XYZ file of C-alpha atoms in Angstrom:
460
model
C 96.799 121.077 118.582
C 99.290 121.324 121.393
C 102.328 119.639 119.072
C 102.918 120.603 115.511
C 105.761 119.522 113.202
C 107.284 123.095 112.374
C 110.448 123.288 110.357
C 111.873 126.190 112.482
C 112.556 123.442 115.276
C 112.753 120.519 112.921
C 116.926 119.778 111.854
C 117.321 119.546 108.342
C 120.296 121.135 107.827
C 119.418 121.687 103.452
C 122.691 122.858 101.684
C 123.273 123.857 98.092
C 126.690 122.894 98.145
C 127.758 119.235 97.196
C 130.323 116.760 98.018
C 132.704 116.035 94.756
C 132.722 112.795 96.044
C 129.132 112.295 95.973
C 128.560 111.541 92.042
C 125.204 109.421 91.977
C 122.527 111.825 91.870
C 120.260 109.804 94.949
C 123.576 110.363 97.556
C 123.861 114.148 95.969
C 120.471 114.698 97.045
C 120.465 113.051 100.413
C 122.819 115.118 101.836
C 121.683 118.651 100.196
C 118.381 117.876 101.674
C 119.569 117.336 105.150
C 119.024 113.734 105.168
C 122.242 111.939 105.884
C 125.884 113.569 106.645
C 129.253 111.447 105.844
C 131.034 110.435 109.212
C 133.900 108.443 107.539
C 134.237 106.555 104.209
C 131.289 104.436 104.059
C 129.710 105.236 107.088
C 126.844 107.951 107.929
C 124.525 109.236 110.030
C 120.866 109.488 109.446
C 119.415 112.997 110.144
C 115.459 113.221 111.372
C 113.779 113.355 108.099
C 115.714 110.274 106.989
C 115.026 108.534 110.210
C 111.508 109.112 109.143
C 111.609 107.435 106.400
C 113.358 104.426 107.326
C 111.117 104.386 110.138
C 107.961 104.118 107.563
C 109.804 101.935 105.618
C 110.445 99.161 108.799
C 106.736 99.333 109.761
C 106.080 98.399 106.422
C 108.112 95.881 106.539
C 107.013 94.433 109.738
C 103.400 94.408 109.282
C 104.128 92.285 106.079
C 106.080 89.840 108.219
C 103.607 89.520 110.848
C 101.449 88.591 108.230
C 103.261 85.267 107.351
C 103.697 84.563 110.703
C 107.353 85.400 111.387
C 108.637 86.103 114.792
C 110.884 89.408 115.140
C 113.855 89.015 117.566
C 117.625 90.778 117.686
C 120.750 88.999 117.463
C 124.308 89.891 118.336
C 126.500 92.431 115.481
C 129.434 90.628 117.382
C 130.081 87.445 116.424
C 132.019 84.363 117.301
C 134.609 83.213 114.519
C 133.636 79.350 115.668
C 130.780 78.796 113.710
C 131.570 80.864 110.349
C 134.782 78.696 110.495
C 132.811 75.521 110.750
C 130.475 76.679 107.355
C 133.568 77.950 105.690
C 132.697 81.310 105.327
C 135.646 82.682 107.857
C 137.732 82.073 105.196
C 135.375 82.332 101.861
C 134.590 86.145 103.055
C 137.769 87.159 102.334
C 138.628 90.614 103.468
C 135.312 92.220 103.243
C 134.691 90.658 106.748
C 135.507 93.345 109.397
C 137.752 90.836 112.302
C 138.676 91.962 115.792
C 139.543 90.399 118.607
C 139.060 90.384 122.232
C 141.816 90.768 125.088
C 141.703 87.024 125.204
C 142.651 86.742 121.298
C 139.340 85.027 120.686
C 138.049 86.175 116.869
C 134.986 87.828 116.062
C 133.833 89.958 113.217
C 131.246 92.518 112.637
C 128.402 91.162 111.304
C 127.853 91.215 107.792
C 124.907 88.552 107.906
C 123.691 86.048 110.741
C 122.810 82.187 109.124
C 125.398 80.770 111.127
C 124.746 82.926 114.600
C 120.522 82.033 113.677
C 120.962 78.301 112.778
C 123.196 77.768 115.810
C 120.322 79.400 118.017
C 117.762 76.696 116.151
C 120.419 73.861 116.652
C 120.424 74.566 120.347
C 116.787 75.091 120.901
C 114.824 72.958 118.167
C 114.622 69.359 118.654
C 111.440 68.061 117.290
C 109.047 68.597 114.196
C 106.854 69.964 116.020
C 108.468 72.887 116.789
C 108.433 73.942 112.706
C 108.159 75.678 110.986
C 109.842 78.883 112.028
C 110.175 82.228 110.618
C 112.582 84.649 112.694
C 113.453 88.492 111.660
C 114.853 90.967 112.735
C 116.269 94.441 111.231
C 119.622 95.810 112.472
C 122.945 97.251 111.614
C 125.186 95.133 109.011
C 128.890 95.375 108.347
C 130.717 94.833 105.425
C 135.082 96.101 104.636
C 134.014 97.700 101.073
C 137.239 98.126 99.148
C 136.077 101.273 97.425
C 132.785 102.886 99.180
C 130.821 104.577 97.203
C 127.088 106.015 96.282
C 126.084 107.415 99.609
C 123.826 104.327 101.060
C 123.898 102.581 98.295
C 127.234 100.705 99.073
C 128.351 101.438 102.601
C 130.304 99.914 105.328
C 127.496 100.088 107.694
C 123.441 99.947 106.571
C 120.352 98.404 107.743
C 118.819 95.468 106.834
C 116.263 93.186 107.261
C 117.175 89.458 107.518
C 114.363 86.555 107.932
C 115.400 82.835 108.030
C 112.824 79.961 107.842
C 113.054 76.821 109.285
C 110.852 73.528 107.494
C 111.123 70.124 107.889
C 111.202 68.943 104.562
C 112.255 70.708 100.588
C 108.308 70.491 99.712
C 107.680 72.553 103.073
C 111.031 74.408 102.895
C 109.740 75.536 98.717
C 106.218 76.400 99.893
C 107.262 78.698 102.531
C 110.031 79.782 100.012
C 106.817 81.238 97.523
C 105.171 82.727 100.960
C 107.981 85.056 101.610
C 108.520 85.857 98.068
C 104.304 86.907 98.166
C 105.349 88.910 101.162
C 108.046 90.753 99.099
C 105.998 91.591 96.513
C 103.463 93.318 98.929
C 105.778 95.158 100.199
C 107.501 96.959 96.828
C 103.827 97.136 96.235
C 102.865 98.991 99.342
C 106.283 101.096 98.646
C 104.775 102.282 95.373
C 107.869 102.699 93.568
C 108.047 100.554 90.026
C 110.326 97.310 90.516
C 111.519 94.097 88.914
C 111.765 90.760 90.022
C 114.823 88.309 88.579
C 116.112 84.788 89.229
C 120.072 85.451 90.760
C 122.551 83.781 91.340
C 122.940 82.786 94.934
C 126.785 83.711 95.581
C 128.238 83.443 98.734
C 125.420 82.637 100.403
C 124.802 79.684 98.590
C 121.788 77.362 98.351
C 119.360 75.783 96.002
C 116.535 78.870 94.793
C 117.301 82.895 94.472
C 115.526 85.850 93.655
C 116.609 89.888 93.251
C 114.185 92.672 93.866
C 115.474 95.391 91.988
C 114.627 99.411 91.434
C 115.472 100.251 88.044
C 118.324 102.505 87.618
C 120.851 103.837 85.183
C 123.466 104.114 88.432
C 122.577 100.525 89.003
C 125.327 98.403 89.066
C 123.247 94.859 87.668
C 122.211 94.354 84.443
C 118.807 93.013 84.284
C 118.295 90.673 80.619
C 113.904 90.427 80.248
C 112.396 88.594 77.809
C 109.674 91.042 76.246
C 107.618 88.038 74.836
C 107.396 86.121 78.203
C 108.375 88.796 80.635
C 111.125 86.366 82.188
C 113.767 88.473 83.759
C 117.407 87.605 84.954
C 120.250 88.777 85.906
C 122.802 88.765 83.607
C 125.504 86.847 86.019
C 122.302 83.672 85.678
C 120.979 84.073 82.559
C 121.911 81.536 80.086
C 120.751 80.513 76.646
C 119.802 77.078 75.486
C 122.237 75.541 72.562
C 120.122 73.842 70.709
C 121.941 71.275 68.316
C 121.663 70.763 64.406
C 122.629 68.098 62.464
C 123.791 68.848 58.648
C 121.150 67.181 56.244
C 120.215 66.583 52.415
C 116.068 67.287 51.995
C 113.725 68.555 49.008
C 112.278 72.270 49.306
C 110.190 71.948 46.031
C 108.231 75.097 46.847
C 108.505 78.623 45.663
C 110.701 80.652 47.942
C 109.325 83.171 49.205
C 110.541 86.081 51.794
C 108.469 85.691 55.222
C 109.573 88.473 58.162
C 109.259 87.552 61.386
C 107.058 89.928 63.588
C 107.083 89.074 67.313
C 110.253 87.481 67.768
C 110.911 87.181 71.652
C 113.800 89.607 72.185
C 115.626 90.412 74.998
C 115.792 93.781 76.627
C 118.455 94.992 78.953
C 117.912 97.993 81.800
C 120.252 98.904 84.848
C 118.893 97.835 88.443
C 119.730 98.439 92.355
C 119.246 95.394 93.973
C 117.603 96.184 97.266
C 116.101 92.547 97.978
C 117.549 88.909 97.726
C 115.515 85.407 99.039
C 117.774 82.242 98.735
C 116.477 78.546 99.397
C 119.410 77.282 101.403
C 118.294 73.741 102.036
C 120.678 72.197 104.904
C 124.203 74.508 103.591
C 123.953 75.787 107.101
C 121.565 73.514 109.182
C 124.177 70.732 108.489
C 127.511 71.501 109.378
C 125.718 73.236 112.529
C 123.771 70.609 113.401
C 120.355 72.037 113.284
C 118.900 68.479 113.031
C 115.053 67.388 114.484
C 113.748 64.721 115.016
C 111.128 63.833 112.808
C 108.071 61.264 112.707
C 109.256 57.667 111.813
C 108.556 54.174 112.545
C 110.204 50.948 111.926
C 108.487 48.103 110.402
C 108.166 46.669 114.245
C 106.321 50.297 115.024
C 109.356 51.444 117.487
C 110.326 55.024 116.946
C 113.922 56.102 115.198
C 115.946 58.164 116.720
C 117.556 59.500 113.226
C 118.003 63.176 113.255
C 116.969 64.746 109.771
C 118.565 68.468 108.969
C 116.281 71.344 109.577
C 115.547 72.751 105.486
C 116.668 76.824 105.971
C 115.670 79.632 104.215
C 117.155 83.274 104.351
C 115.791 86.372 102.964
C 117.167 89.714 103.053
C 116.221 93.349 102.251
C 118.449 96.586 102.764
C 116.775 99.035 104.270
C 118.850 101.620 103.945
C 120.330 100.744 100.464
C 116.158 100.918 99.880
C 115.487 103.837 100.812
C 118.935 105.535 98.791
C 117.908 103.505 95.483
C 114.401 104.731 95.487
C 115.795 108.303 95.680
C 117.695 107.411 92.904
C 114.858 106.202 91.301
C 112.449 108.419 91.604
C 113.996 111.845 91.181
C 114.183 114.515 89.156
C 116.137 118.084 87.931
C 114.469 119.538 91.008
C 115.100 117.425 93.738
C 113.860 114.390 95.372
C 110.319 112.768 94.733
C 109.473 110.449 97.745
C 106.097 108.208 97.635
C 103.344 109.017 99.875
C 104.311 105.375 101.756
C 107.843 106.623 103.345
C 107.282 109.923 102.826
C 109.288 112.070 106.269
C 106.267 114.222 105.948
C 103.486 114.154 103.108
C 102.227 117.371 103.125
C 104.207 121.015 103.212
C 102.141 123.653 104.475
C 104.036 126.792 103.344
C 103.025 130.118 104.105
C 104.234 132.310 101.492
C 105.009 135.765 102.544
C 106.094 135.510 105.824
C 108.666 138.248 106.317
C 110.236 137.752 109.235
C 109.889 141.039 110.692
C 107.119 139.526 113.037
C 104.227 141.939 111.453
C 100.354 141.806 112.394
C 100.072 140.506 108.513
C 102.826 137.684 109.821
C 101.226 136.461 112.634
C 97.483 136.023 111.054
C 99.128 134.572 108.113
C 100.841 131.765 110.616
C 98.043 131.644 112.746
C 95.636 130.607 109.244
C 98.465 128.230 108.021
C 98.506 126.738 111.683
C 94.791 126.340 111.708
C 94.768 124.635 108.496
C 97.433 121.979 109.534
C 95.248 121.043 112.229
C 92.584 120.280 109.869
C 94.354 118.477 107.773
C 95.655 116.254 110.148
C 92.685 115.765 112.158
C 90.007 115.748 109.033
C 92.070 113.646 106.001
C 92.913 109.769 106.823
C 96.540 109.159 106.566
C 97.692 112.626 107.629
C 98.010 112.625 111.269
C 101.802 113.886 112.207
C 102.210 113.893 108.381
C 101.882 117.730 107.943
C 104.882 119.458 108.088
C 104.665 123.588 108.811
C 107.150 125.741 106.862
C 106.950 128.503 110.009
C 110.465 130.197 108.833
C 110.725 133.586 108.906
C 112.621 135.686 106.442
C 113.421 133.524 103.773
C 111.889 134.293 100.492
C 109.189 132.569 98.686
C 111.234 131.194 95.928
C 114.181 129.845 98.539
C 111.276 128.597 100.448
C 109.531 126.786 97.291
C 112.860 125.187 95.958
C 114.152 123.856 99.611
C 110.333 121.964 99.697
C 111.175 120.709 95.919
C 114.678 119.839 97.036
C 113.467 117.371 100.116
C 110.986 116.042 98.000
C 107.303 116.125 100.151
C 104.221 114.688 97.964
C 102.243 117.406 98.338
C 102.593 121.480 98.685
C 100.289 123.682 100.230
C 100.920 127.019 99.653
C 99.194 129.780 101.337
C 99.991 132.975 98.541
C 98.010 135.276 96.694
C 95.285 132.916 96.022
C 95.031 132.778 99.945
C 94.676 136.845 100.245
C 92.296 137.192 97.720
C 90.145 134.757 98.310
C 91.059 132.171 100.761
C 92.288 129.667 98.239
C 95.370 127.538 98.485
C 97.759 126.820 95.432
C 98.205 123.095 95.755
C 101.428 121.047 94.385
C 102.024 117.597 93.300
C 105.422 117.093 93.268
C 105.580 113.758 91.537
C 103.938 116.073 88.094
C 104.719 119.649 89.327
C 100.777 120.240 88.728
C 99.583 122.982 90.236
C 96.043 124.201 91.166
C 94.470 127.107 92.904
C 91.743 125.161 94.923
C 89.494 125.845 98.260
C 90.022 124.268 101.562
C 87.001 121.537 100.659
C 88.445 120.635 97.499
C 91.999 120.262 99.043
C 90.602 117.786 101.818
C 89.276 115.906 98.565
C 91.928 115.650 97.049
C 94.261 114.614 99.728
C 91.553 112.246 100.957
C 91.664 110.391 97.083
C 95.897 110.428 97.543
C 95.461 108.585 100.436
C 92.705 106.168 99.504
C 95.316 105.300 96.252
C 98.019 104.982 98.406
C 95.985 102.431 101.088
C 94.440 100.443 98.120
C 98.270 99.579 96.614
């Protein structure tokens, strides 16, 4: 292969040191392992390997949209103070809203979320039902004045999300279309491959009629997530409510022996600590009206002549932070040794690590590279799923324990490590990182059992 993915040109600037004001163990991580580097409070820049992974992450997301039949498009991060003042929410926002204005002293703000900038866009080009429905995305930059950033990505001033808003002509079509995205959601935690819950919410700010949370469990989570362990019903604990049921006082016979009776399976509630990464709301006309995103719909009079009566468009928004995402399944998935990422978003998803290279550019060196070179090329041209996924440890003079930890510390699925197995007999010790396993195998069974990762991953 003309191209390989070698870590001797590849920046990921790995570190031992850490911040003291990085204290969740997900933003701790991130920047030892070269993924992300603080720029101010609240605001950072994503290095290659993170890029990577968001980059995963976003085609999984689109394919999943395309599927429902949403169109992707990019609105402004600038936006006019005119129509958040006609919903309200100029004032409502308070002071997380970052304002500026213009040399004109005409008020915008960063954007923080776009229903009014989208709805106005519908109001000025939708007209008639038969222009819905209408699903537009799109994922971008979002703004938001946290008082007191904190947790890396996982509450920033600047992050990356992914917005859709639906457009029906009626509640039935609005609710329908409402369960569609939510099936959409659910494929993609499942395609992410990371365990994650699903709770009713409150809808906030945002407002509307229907909400949902998709969380990644977490002790740094900062929800509390109540489940029902008969039912499996899960809230959050800022919705969940219990049901008073009144008694009356009365007089009545018990003429039977008492007798003790313990109750086994009594419902009980359990609570666990959650990232919200996802939210869906059904918004019904909060927006559509006071923008005027009206149609015109199909309606006779008793005489048969056509009404002119505009109806309000039924909305829909649906968001999911993609970088707040990728940040809480580090801080999911984890461990003592360093990050653990799934095979899905994965920067790379195989390490191919010649051991002993000793950087003083010996005959021994350069076979040992040239096998570990020839064996990324197989990999990537003979497993599915591993083309530009195979990631070369080519640096010279580090030693084979610095080397094994740094590949722990960024967190790659799977090790291949080219040591004294390899020497003696031209087998590979092969690592899972999720379980630590490790294996001395041949090159056949190493295509197998990279080929059955892969298949797992692609059935999910």
């Amino acid at each position: 292969m003309t191209s390989r993915a070698a870590l001797s040109r590849l920046f990921v600037p790995t570190s031992k040191d850490v911040s003291a004001s990085a204290r969740v163990a997900s933003h701790q991580l991130m920047l030892r392992a070269g993924l992300i580097r603080q720029s101010a409070s609240g605001v950072y820049s994503l290095l290659p390997f993170a890029v990577r992974a968001l980059g995963k992450l976003e085609r999984i997301i689109d394919e999943e949209m395309e599927t429902i039949g949403a169109n992707k498009l990019s609105l402004p991060g600038i936006l006019s103070a005119d129509a958040w003042r006609k919903t309200g929410r100029w004032d409502t926002m308070g002071t997380e809203l970052f304002r500026l204005s213009d040399r004109k002293e005409s008020a915008f703000c960063l954007a923080p979320t776009h229903e009014e900038e989208v709805t106005q866009l519908i109001a000025a080009e939708v007209s008639s039902y038969r222009q819905l429905p209408l699903r537009l995305y799109q994922i971008g930059r979002k703004y938001r004045d946290e008082l007191r950033p904190r947790s890396g990505l996982l509450r920033a001033r600047e992050f990356v999300m992914k917005d859709l808003y639906t457009f029906d002509a009626d509640e039935a079509a609005a609710m329908e279309t409402y369960d569609t995205v939510v099936g959409a959601y659910r494929r993609i935690f499942n395609r992410i491959g990371v365990p994650y819950a699903i709770a009713e919410a409150d809808t906030g700010q945002i407002g509307g009629k229907r909400s949902h949370e998709f969380h990644f469990c977490s002790d740094a989570g900062e929800d509390t997530l109540l489940s029902c362990t008969h039912c499996g019903y899960t809230a959050n604990e800022e919705l969940a409510q219990g049901i008073h049921a009144p008694t009356a006082a009365a007089h009545t016979a018990t003429p039977s022996q008492q007798q003790k009776a313990p109750i086994n399976d009594a419902p009980r509630l359990s609570a666990r600590r959650a990232i919200e990464v996802g939210h869906t709301f059904l918004l019904g006309d909060k927006y559509s009206r006071p923008l005027e995103a009206t149609y015109q719909p199909v309606a006779t009079t008793s005489t048969g002549a056509t009404t002119s009566a505009q109806v309000p468009i039924q909305m829909g928004c649906y968001g999911l932070g993609v970088t707040r995402a990728l940040a809480a399944i580090a801080q999911a998935t984890h461990d003592e040794h360093g990050l653990r990422w799934p095979w899905s978003i994965a920067p790379y998803r195989v390490c191919v690590i010649p051991l002993q290279l000793s950087g003083k550019n010996t005959a021994g060196d350069e076979q040992l590279l040239a096998d570990a070179q020839r064996l990324q090329d197989q990999l990537e041209t003979e497993v599915p799923g591993l083309r530009g996924e195979v990631v070369l440890d080519d640096r010279r003079g580090l030693s084979p324990g610095w080397r094994l930890k740094d590949a722990e510390l960024i967190g790659y699925p799977w090790l291949v490590v080219l040591g004294r197995a390899w020497a003696r007999d031209g087998r590979v010790e092969l690592q899972r990182r999720w379980t630590r396993e490790r294996e001395d195998v041949s090159i056949d069974v190493l295509k197998e059992r990279l080929r059955a990762a892969a298949q797992a991953a692609d059935q999910r």
